[in-house]
Coordinates of C-alpha atoms in Angstrom, one line a residue:
X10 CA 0.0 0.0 0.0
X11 CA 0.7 3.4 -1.2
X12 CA 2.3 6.0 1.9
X13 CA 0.0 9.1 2.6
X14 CA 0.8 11.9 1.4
X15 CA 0.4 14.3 4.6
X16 CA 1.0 17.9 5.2
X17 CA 4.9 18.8 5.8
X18 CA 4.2 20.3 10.2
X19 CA 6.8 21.1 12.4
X20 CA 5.7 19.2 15.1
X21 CA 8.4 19.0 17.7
X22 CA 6.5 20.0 21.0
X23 CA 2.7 19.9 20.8
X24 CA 1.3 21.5 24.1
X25 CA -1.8 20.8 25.7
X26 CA -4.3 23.3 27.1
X27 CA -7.4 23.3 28.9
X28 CA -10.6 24.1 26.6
X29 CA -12.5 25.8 29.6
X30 CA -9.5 28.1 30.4
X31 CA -9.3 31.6 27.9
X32 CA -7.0 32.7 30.1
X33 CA -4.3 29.6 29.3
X34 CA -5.3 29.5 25.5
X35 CA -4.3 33.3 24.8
X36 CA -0.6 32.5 26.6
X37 CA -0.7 29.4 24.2
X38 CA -0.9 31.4 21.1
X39 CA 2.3 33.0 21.8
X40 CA 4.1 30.0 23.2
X41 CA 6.8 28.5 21.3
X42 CA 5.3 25.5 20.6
X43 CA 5.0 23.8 16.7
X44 CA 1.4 22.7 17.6
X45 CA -0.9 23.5 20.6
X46 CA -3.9 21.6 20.7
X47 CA -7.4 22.5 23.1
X48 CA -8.5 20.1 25.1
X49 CA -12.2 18.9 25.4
X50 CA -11.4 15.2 27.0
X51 CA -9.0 14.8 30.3
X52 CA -8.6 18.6 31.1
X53 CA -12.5 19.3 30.9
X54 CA -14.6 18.1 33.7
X55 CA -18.1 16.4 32.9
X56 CA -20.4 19.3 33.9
X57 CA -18.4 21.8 31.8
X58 CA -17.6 20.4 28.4
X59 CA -20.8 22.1 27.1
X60 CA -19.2 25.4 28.0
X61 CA -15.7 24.6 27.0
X62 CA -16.8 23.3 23.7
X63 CA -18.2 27.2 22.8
X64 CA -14.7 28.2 24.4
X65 CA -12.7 26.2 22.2
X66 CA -14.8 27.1 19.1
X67 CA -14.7 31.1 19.7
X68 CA -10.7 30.6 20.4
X69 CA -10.5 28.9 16.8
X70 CA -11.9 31.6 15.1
X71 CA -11.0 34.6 17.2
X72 CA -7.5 34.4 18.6
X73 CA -4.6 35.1 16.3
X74 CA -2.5 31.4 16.2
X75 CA 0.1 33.2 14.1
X76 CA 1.9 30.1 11.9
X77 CA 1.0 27.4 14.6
X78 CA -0.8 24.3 13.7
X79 CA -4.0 24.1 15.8
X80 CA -5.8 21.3 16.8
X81 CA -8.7 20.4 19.3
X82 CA -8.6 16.7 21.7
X83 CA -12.3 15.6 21.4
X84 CA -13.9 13.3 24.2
X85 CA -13.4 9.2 22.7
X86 CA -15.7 7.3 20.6
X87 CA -16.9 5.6 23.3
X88 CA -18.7 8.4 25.7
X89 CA -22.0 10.3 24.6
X90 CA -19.9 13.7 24.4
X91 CA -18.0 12.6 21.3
X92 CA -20.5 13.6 18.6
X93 CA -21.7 17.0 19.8
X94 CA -17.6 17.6 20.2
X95 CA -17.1 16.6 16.6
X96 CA -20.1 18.4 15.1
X97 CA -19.9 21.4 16.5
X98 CA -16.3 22.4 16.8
X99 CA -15.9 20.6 12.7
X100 CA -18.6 23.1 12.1
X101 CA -17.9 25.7 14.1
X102 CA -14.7 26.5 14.5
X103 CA -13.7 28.0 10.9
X104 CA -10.8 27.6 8.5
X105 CA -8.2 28.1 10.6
X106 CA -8.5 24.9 12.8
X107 CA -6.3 22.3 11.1
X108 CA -6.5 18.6 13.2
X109 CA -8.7 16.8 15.2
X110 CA -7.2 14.8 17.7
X111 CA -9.1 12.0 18.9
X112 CA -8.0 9.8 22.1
X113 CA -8.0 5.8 22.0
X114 CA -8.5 5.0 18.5
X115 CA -8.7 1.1 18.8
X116 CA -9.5 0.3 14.7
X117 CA -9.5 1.5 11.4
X118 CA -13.6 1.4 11.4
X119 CA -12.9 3.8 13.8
X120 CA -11.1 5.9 11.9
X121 CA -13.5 5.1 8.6
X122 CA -16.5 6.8 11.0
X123 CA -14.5 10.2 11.8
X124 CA -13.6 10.3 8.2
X125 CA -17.2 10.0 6.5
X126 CA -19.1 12.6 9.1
X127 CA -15.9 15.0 9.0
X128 CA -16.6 14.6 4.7
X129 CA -20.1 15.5 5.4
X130 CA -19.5 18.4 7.5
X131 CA -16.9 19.9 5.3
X132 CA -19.3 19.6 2.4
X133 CA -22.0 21.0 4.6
X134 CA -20.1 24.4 5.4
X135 CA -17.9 24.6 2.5
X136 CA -14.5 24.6 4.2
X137 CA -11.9 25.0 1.9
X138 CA -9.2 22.6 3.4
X139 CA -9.7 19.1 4.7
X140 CA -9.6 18.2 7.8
X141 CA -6.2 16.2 9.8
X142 CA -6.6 13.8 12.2
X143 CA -4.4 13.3 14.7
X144 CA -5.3 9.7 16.4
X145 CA -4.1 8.8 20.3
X146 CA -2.6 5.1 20.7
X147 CA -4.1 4.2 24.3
X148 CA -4.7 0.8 24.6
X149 CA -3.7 -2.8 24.1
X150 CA -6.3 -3.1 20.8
X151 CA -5.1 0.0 19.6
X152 CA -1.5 -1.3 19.4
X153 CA -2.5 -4.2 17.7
X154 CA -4.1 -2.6 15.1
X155 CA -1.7 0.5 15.3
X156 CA -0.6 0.0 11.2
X157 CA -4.5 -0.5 9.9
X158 CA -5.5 3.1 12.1
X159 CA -2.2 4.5 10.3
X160 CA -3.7 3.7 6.9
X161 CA -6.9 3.9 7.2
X162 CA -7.7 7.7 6.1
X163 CA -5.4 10.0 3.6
X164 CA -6.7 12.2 6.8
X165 CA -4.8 10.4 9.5
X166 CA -1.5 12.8 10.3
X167 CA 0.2 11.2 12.8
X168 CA -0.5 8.6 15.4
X169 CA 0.3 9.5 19.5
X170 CA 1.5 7.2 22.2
X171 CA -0.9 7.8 25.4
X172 CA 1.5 6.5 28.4
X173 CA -1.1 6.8 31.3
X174 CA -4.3 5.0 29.2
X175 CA -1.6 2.6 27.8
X176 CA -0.5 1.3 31.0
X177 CA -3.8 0.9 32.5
X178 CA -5.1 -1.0 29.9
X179 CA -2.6 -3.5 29.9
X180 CA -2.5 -3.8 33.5
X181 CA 1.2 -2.2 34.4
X182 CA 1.8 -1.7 37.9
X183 CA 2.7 2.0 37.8
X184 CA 0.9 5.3 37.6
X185 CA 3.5 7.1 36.7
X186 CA 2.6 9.0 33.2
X187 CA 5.7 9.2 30.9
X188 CA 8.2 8.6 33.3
X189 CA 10.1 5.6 34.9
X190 CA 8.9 2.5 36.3
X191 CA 11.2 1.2 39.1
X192 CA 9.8 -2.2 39.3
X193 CA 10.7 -3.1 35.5
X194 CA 14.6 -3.6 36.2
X195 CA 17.0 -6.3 36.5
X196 CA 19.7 -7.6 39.1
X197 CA 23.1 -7.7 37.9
X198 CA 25.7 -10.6 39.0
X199 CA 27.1 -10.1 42.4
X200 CA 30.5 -8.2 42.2
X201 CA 33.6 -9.2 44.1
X202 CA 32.1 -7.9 47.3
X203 CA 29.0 -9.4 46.7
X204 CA 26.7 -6.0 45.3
X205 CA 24.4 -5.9 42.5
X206 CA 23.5 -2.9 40.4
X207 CA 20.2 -2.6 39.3
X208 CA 19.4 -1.8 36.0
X209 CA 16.3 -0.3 34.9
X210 CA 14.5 -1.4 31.6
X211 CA 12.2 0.9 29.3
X212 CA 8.7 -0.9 30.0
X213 CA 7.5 1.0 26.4
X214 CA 10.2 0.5 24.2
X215 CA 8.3 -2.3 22.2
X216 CA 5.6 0.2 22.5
X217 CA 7.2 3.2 21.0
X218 CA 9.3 1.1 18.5
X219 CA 5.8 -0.4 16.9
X220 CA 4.1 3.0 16.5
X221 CA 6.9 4.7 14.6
X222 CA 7.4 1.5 12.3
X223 CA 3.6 2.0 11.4
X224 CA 3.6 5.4 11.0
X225 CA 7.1 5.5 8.9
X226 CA 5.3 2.7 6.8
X227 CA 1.9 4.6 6.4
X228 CA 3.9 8.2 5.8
X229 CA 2.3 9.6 8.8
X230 CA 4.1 11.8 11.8
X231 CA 5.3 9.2 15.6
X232 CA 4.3 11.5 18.2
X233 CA 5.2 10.7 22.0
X234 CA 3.3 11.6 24.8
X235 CA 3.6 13.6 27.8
X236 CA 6.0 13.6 30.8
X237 CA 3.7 14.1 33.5
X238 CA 6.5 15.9 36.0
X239 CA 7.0 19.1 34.6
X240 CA 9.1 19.9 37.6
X241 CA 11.4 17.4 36.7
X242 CA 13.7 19.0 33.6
X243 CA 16.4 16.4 33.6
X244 CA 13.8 13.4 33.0
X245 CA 11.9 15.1 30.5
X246 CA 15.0 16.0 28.5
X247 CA 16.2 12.0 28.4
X248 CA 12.7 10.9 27.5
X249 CA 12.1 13.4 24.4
X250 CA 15.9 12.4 23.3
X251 CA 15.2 8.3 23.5
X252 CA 11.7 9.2 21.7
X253 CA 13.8 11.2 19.1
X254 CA 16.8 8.6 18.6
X255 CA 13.5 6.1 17.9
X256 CA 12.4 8.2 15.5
X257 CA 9.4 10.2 16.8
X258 CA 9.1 14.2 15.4
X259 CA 8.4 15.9 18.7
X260 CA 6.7 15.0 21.7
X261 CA 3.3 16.6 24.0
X262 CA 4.2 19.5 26.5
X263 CA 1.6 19.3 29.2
X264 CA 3.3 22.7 30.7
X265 CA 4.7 25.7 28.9
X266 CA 7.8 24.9 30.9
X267 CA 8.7 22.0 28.8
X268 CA 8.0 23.7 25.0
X269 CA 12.0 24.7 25.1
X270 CA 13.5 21.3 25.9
X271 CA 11.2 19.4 23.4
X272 CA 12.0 22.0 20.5
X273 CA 15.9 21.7 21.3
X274 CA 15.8 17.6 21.5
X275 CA 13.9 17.1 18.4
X276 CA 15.6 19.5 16.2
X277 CA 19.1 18.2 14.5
X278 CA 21.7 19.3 16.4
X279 CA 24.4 21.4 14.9
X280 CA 27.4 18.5 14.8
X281 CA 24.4 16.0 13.0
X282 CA 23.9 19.0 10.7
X283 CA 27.3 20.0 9.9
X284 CA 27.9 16.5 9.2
X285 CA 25.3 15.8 6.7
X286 CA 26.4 18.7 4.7
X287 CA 29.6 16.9 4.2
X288 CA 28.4 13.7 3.7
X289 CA 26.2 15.5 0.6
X290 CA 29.3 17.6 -0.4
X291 CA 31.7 14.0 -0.7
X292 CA 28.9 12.5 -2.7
X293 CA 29.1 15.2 -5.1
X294 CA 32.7 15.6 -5.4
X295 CA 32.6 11.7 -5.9
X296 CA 30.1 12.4 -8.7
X297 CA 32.2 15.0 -10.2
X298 CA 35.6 12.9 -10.3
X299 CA 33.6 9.7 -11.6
X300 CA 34.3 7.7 -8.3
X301 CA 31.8 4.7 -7.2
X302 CA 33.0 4.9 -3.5
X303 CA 32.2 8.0 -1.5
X304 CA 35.0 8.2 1.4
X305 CA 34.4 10.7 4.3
X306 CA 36.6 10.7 7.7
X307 CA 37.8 7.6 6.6
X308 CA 34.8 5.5 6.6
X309 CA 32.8 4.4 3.4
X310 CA 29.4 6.2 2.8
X311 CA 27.1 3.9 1.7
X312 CA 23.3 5.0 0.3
X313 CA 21.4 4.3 3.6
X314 CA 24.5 7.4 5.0
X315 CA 23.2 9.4 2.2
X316 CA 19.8 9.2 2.8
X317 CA 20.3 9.8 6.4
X318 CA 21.9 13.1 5.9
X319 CA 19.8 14.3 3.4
X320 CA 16.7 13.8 5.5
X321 CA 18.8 15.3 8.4
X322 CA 19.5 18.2 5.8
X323 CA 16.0 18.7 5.0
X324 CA 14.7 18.7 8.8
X325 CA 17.1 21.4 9.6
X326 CA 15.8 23.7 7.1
X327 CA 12.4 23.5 8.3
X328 CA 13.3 24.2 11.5
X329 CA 15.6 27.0 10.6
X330 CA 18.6 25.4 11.0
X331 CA 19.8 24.6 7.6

């Protein structure tokens, strides 16, 4: 099957805000993050996501998002508020909302429903632009059917790891949200005076490893999800730079706090720039001379080098770092 062919969004920290707050979603306009998104779901209690569904819909269309991408976090498929959120912020909120982002997607049918009554609506009030959708990986099902919900709508933009939902569903023993989890470590052999170090495992690696393989194969954008402890700098900086070294584009920032770090680890540093450049530049002196074998520090450069640098190259540039 043929890779989507999706937007080109920056899309390295992607903060959260409360849709019943005005008072958050005006700082979030002039934040530094790539993509903000309003949130009707977790942030929202019950008896107020009426109201902050109007708040989130006059923010759309009134405040000035600059070049940010904007989004809005429905309630899921499976509670009664998920229509009315669809309907009337699809509706209502005007040309300048570009994603929806919709928590624990478990299938592609899922998917195929939020495609068809987004169609409609669009048709309905004549928007101009189609659409994203930006879909939450949260439980065991969706995992298993993380590469069907990748494909399953030229809407789909990128698929998001939900650390807290995730957990719960498969019954980990931690409520921890993003972070470490103690518990999942092993004993090393006893040293000469009879210690063992303990070393801790990643309980989400297969996790994070499966969604970016099925969203590099669909052509759609790995996001991670949040680190919970925003007072906790240090941990937030290693977990955006193991999501990044995985393969993810950028990662949620549940506190304006955070937008820095995320935008820093998932941009190419300047040595991984600097180095692609002359990767590119010994390819085309190679060219020039009429030499096979591209020799740089040394060390053959094979085509999977080549690639690498000129996708490192072309990320660079879009960030402003070319």
């Amino acid at each position: 099957m043929s890779q989507h062919v999706v937007p080109a969004r920056l899309n390295r920290s992607q903060l959260a805000v409360p849709g019943s707050s005005p008072r958050f979603i005006e700082k979030a306009a002039t934040s530094a993050a790539d993509v903000v998104f309003l949130d009707l779901e977790d942030a929202v209690a019950p008896p107020d996501k009426e109201a902050a569904r109007r708040t989130v819909i006059a923010a759309a269309r009134d405040v000035d998002w600059g070049d940010k991408t904007l989004s809005v976090r429905i309630n899921a498929l499976d509670t009664p508020f998920m229509y009315r959120d669809l309907i009337e912020v699809a509706e209502g909120a005007g040309e300048r909302l570009d994603l929806i982002l919709v928590p624990k997607v478990n299938s592609a049918a899922d998917v195929h429903l939020l495609d068809v009554l987004l169609t409609q609506i669009e048709a309905a009030v004549g928007r101009r632009k189609r659409f994203g959708l930006e879909l939450q990986i949260e439980t065991a099902e969706g995992l298993v059917n993380a590469e069907a919900i990748a494909r399953a709508s030229p809407r789909v933009e990128s698929l998001h790891f939900g650390p807290g939902d995730f957990a719960a569903s498969v019954g980990a023993r931690t409520t921890s949200i993003g972070g470490a989890v103690p518990d999942y470590s092993m004993l090393g052999e006893p040293d000469v005076n009879g210690l063992r170090a303990l070393y801790m495992g990643d309980p989400w690696h297969y996790v994070l490893a499966r969604i970016v393989v099925a969203c590099r194969a669909a052509g759609v954008r790995p996001i991670d999800g949040p680190y919970a402890d925003f007072k906790d700098p240090l941990g937030l900086e290693w977990s955006a730079r193991r999501a990044a070294a995985l393969g993810f584009d950028g990662k949620w920032a549940i506190h304006p706090t955070q937008i820095e770090a995320l935008n820093e680890a998932f941009s190419p540093r300047p040595d991984e720039v600097e180095r692609a450049h002359r990767i590119l530049a010994a390819l085309a002196e190679a060219e020039t001379a009429g030499r096979g074998a591209v020799v740089l520090d040394g060390k053959m450069i094979d085509a999977a080098s080549i690639r690498q640098a000129q996708m490192m190259v072309e990320k660079a540039r879009r960030v402003g770092g070319a």
